[in-house]
Amino acid sequence: MKKLLISLVLAGALAVAPAASAQNISLSDFIELLIAAGVISPDKVEQARAVAKERENPLPSKRYCHIFDRNLRWGDRGEDIPHLHRILKLEGFEVPDAQGIFSEETAAAVSGFQQKYAGEVLKPYNLQYGTGFVGPATRSKLNALYGCKRGIPTPIPPKPVPITPVEPFPIPVPVIPVPVPPKPIYPYPLHEPDIKGKTPADNVSAAGWTLGSSVDRAGRGWPTDAFRSGAGGTGNLADWNWTLTLKISSGEKTIKGLDILHTNVGNEIWSTWRAGGIYPIVVDYNSSQIIKAYGDILGTYSAGKEHPFKLFGQRESEPFQGGTLYIYYTDNTYSKVALPAGGGITHQPSITV
């Protein structure tokens, strides 16, 4: 008799599931309402919750699979992209409606996936944050979770089977407010320029330019090798290169530090003074490196001539999409320089995971 009763209760719950969905209430929430109302007896609570969970979260591997056998990155197209988008949705990440293009939003979702499984995807490469590229380690994890056996085509996900409603007893369906969707997960923490309480320098003119990438001068941000030549990691990676020219109209200026904020979904940043995993900026003046560690003063410069600098920063996301260079002075002033998009890659591509 008890088995019959719980079957009728669950049948009623499943029968009104379409109506509950129309009111933005999940089956699990609906079961919780029945439990609170005393409709489901205490000894059947866990069984009811398990049935609701199984209905809402069927195992993806039993319904959907795909083999990824090529690397994917920003701008790629092809039949792999819709499959990647579907899997990212199953993992709980937002992806764009443009199913056939690997977009910036796709890269943000991939970075979130990589951080979700950081121990298998990022840690072997000594990376702290996701890169947004689908490389060998990321493909291995995708295939481990959703891969098919070779030779079996990817099945088309079945359409939901409508359930014939039954009404063992009337159950009111309450209206529950729609929850606010979560914000996208980005590869890097949000960084702001250090200009609060500072004023623009009125006796300095500054100009900058992006040269693309060349030699490997900067590391990946760890204090032991951040400012050491050839410390770029696996493959001896070439750095992004920028130029900076300062002209002081009167007096002199002492440069306290620099920041370069990348205009991309990853919110990457390079800095001469922010330690703790931030990519460093190696600075040359007259062909000599002038800082060796985070927080070093960049020197004092006087009026009457132009002061040329070359800047080097570890390349990660590609291409360089443009950004802003901030120059901080010891007198509590600053300069701001717009950097154009990168001029191309001349050496090895960035490491992909």
XYZ file of C-alpha atoms in Angstrom:
353
model
C 0.000 0.000 0.000
C 2.857 2.405 0.862
C 4.583 1.703 -2.436
C 1.340 2.460 -4.257
C 0.968 5.751 -2.363
C 4.495 6.999 -3.117
C 4.064 5.997 -6.770
C 0.864 8.056 -6.961
C 2.565 11.053 -5.311
C 5.554 10.953 -7.680
C 3.273 10.397 -10.662
C 1.337 13.481 -9.639
C 4.546 15.458 -9.241
C 5.793 14.409 -12.677
C 2.394 15.061 -14.216
C 2.338 18.681 -13.114
C 6.024 19.171 -14.033
C 5.144 20.939 -17.347
C 2.909 23.379 -15.500
C 5.594 23.913 -12.860
C 8.147 24.599 -15.608
C 5.835 27.201 -17.115
C 5.822 28.924 -13.717
C 9.660 28.821 -13.488
C 9.737 26.248 -10.653
C 12.013 23.218 -10.828
C 10.843 19.684 -10.075
C 13.196 19.572 -7.066
C 11.665 22.774 -5.659
C 8.207 21.323 -6.255
C 9.105 18.122 -4.374
C 10.394 20.277 -1.496
C 7.000 22.021 -1.357
C 5.281 18.626 -1.126
C 7.650 17.588 1.670
C 6.997 20.825 3.576
C 3.239 20.335 3.163
C 3.477 16.810 4.618
C 2.197 15.179 1.419
C 5.321 12.978 1.225
C 5.965 10.923 4.357
C 9.388 11.275 6.086
C 10.493 7.754 5.171
C 9.968 8.506 1.439
C 11.654 11.944 1.361
C 15.081 10.773 0.129
C 13.539 8.541 -2.538
C 11.430 11.455 -3.850
C 14.424 13.764 -3.945
C 16.515 11.159 -5.781
C 13.810 10.699 -8.435
C 13.565 14.477 -8.948
C 17.342 14.815 -9.246
C 17.538 12.001 -11.796
C 14.746 13.564 -13.857
C 16.429 16.971 -13.846
C 20.047 15.862 -14.287
C 20.309 12.773 -16.480
C 23.871 11.611 -17.063
C 25.193 13.449 -20.169
C 27.323 10.447 -21.180
C 24.147 8.355 -21.629
C 22.461 10.947 -23.838
C 25.165 12.822 -25.704
C 28.767 12.290 -26.799
C 31.386 13.700 -29.146
C 35.112 13.168 -29.815
C 37.334 16.287 -29.998
C 40.433 15.479 -32.055
C 41.725 18.964 -32.941
C 42.752 22.068 -30.990
C 40.261 24.954 -30.969
C 40.804 28.676 -30.356
C 39.275 32.110 -30.852
C 37.972 32.631 -34.410
C 37.754 28.911 -35.344
C 34.715 27.535 -37.156
C 33.507 24.049 -37.948
C 31.359 21.169 -36.774
C 33.255 20.856 -33.467
C 32.079 24.288 -32.273
C 28.339 23.470 -31.784
C 29.338 20.313 -29.873
C 31.698 22.368 -27.681
C 28.921 24.894 -26.992
C 26.483 22.143 -26.016
C 28.942 20.540 -23.602
C 29.795 23.902 -22.021
C 26.074 24.460 -21.442
C 25.810 21.008 -19.837
C 28.686 22.045 -17.554
C 26.742 25.169 -16.496
C 28.481 27.896 -18.534
C 26.910 30.532 -20.756
C 27.716 30.278 -24.470
C 26.646 32.398 -27.474
C 23.800 31.672 -29.840
C 26.184 31.800 -32.834
C 26.757 28.040 -32.818
C 29.393 27.779 -35.515
C 31.987 30.313 -34.264
C 34.532 30.121 -31.420
C 33.875 33.627 -30.033
C 35.159 35.640 -27.084
C 32.200 34.360 -25.067
C 33.215 30.808 -25.992
C 36.766 31.509 -24.748
C 35.392 32.815 -21.432
C 33.278 29.658 -20.985
C 36.254 27.408 -21.898
C 38.378 29.226 -19.299
C 35.708 28.548 -16.710
C 35.660 24.851 -17.694
C 39.468 24.709 -17.369
C 39.356 26.241 -13.893
C 36.561 23.841 -12.885
C 38.936 20.951 -13.676
C 42.149 22.859 -12.898
C 43.889 19.880 -11.283
C 43.816 17.914 -14.544
C 43.982 20.754 -17.096
C 45.962 23.674 -15.623
C 48.167 22.275 -12.831
C 50.322 20.071 -15.150
C 51.304 23.294 -16.993
C 51.835 25.337 -13.803
C 49.001 27.667 -14.824
C 46.856 29.499 -12.298
C 44.069 30.623 -14.629
C 42.339 29.183 -17.694
C 43.614 30.306 -21.110
C 40.455 30.017 -23.209
C 42.192 27.711 -25.722
C 41.118 24.101 -26.250
C 44.425 22.246 -26.404
C 45.511 18.651 -25.652
C 44.755 18.664 -21.894
C 41.371 20.339 -22.320
C 40.425 17.976 -25.176
C 41.443 14.998 -23.027
C 39.113 16.132 -20.235
C 36.239 16.844 -22.670
C 36.638 13.400 -24.235
C 36.872 11.730 -20.826
C 33.541 13.276 -19.839
C 31.681 13.189 -23.159
C 33.707 11.053 -25.594
C 32.165 8.376 -27.819
C 33.660 5.096 -28.999
C 35.436 5.453 -32.318
C 33.279 4.627 -35.320
C 29.975 5.447 -33.605
C 28.433 8.688 -34.900
C 27.403 11.389 -32.438
C 23.732 10.763 -31.618
C 21.159 13.512 -31.985
C 19.795 14.343 -28.527
C 16.230 12.950 -28.265
C 13.292 15.290 -27.944
C 11.547 15.263 -24.558
C 8.705 12.734 -24.368
C 5.479 14.434 -23.240
C 3.980 13.017 -20.067
C 0.263 12.312 -19.978
C -1.037 14.270 -16.999
C -2.826 12.451 -14.194
C -4.571 14.096 -11.297
C -4.654 11.946 -8.170
C -5.393 15.102 -6.174
C -5.339 18.864 -6.939
C -2.017 20.565 -6.137
C -1.664 24.361 -6.321
C 1.470 25.585 -8.124
C 2.975 28.677 -6.443
C 4.656 31.421 -8.475
C 8.360 31.675 -7.651
C 10.465 34.693 -8.860
C 12.892 33.968 -11.692
C 16.472 33.855 -10.298
C 19.087 36.235 -11.721
C 21.403 34.276 -14.072
C 25.043 34.041 -12.940
C 27.660 36.268 -14.541
C 30.155 34.657 -16.973
C 33.329 33.218 -15.444
C 36.411 35.084 -16.698
C 39.932 33.684 -16.718
C 41.459 36.453 -14.597
C 40.354 38.524 -11.565
C 39.086 42.039 -12.272
C 41.860 44.666 -12.097
C 41.442 48.439 -12.044
C 44.087 51.121 -12.761
C 45.672 52.624 -9.635
C 44.462 56.184 -10.309
C 42.064 56.758 -7.406
C 43.119 59.964 -5.624
C 45.682 60.790 -8.339
C 45.594 63.594 -10.941
C 46.762 63.502 -14.600
C 50.315 64.795 -15.083
C 50.084 68.151 -16.906
C 53.801 68.421 -17.735
C 54.202 65.053 -19.493
C 53.243 63.942 -23.010
C 53.324 60.194 -23.673
C 52.939 58.010 -26.770
C 52.915 54.225 -27.132
C 52.755 51.560 -29.816
C 52.356 47.774 -30.079
C 55.052 45.880 -32.007
C 53.629 42.334 -31.850
C 55.912 39.723 -30.275
C 59.617 38.931 -30.482
C 62.221 37.827 -27.945
C 61.488 36.107 -24.641
C 62.333 38.631 -21.906
C 59.559 38.233 -19.317
C 58.432 35.292 -17.217
C 54.926 34.240 -16.159
C 54.762 36.241 -12.958
C 56.478 34.106 -10.295
C 58.977 36.134 -8.225
C 61.844 33.726 -8.884
C 61.926 34.238 -12.658
C 59.480 37.022 -13.543
C 62.104 39.506 -14.750
C 64.656 36.970 -16.030
C 65.405 36.648 -19.750
C 64.246 33.338 -21.202
C 61.781 32.668 -18.359
C 58.655 32.499 -20.493
C 57.925 28.847 -19.809
C 57.524 25.831 -22.088
C 58.796 26.528 -25.605
C 60.777 29.671 -24.668
C 57.812 31.822 -25.694
C 58.244 35.220 -27.340
C 56.774 38.270 -25.528
C 54.422 41.029 -26.546
C 56.467 44.177 -27.280
C 55.375 47.767 -26.745
C 57.148 51.110 -27.036
C 56.715 54.149 -24.781
C 58.042 57.641 -25.405
C 57.875 60.299 -22.652
C 58.516 64.009 -23.105
C 58.569 66.208 -19.998
C 57.880 69.900 -20.578
C 59.270 71.211 -17.274
C 60.994 69.925 -14.148
C 61.467 66.187 -13.726
C 59.413 63.051 -13.081
C 60.205 59.878 -11.141
C 58.316 56.827 -12.468
C 56.953 54.626 -9.673
C 55.371 51.892 -11.810
C 53.511 50.809 -14.964
C 50.327 48.842 -15.708
C 49.073 47.529 -19.079
C 45.406 46.426 -19.093
C 44.453 44.153 -22.017
C 41.137 44.925 -23.742
C 39.781 41.372 -23.857
C 37.271 39.137 -22.089
C 40.029 37.679 -19.931
C 40.927 41.019 -18.264
C 44.676 40.249 -18.475
C 47.120 42.676 -16.893
C 50.880 43.228 -16.983
C 52.577 45.283 -14.243
C 55.917 46.356 -12.782
C 54.586 46.509 -9.220
C 51.644 44.072 -8.749
C 53.101 40.752 -7.589
C 51.216 37.544 -6.809
C 50.807 35.845 -10.179
C 50.454 39.037 -12.270
C 52.441 39.021 -15.519
C 55.484 41.319 -15.170
C 56.603 44.111 -17.497
C 60.322 44.018 -18.278
C 61.415 47.603 -19.035
C 64.423 48.685 -21.143
C 65.707 52.258 -21.311
C 68.435 52.977 -23.867
C 68.731 49.191 -24.446
C 69.365 48.407 -20.747
C 66.949 46.644 -18.391
C 66.138 49.068 -15.557
C 64.090 46.922 -13.121
C 64.772 43.456 -11.724
C 61.810 42.858 -9.369
C 58.234 43.921 -8.659
C 58.103 47.392 -7.069
C 61.438 48.707 -8.403
C 61.455 52.449 -9.188
C 61.926 53.045 -12.927
C 64.116 56.129 -12.478
C 63.946 59.941 -12.621
C 63.695 61.738 -15.975
C 64.149 65.462 -16.735
C 62.756 67.908 -19.271
C 64.423 68.840 -22.553
C 64.505 65.527 -24.454
C 62.439 62.479 -25.338
C 62.811 59.388 -23.180
C 62.353 56.101 -25.115
C 61.373 52.838 -23.395
C 60.766 49.305 -24.644
C 58.334 47.094 -22.721
C 58.071 43.286 -22.760
C 55.219 41.165 -21.350
C 54.529 37.403 -21.364
C 52.132 36.539 -24.217
C 49.049 34.511 -23.231
C 45.724 35.234 -25.003
C 46.083 35.998 -28.709
C 45.882 38.236 -30.547
C 46.702 41.355 -28.489
C 43.412 43.211 -28.896
C 44.629 46.609 -27.741
C 44.766 48.042 -24.246
C 45.738 50.947 -22.003
C 49.149 51.779 -20.504
C 49.135 53.611 -17.164
C 52.286 55.394 -15.900
C 52.358 56.234 -12.170
C 54.698 58.925 -10.786
C 55.950 59.403 -7.213
C 54.266 62.860 -6.983
C 50.790 61.228 -7.043
C 50.136 61.953 -10.737
C 49.755 59.618 -13.702
C 49.718 59.427 -17.528
C 47.409 57.285 -19.657
C 48.345 55.921 -23.124
C 46.131 53.929 -25.530
C 47.897 50.913 -27.095
C 46.625 49.637 -30.479
C 45.936 45.997 -31.292
C 48.957 43.704 -31.799
C 50.978 43.737 -34.971
C 51.242 39.958 -35.342
C 53.207 37.028 -33.993
C 56.754 36.498 -35.235
C 57.791 33.577 -33.031
C 56.262 30.451 -31.494
C 52.523 30.442 -30.665
C 51.306 30.657 -27.075
C 51.072 27.445 -25.052
C 47.573 25.904 -25.210
C 46.136 23.523 -22.607
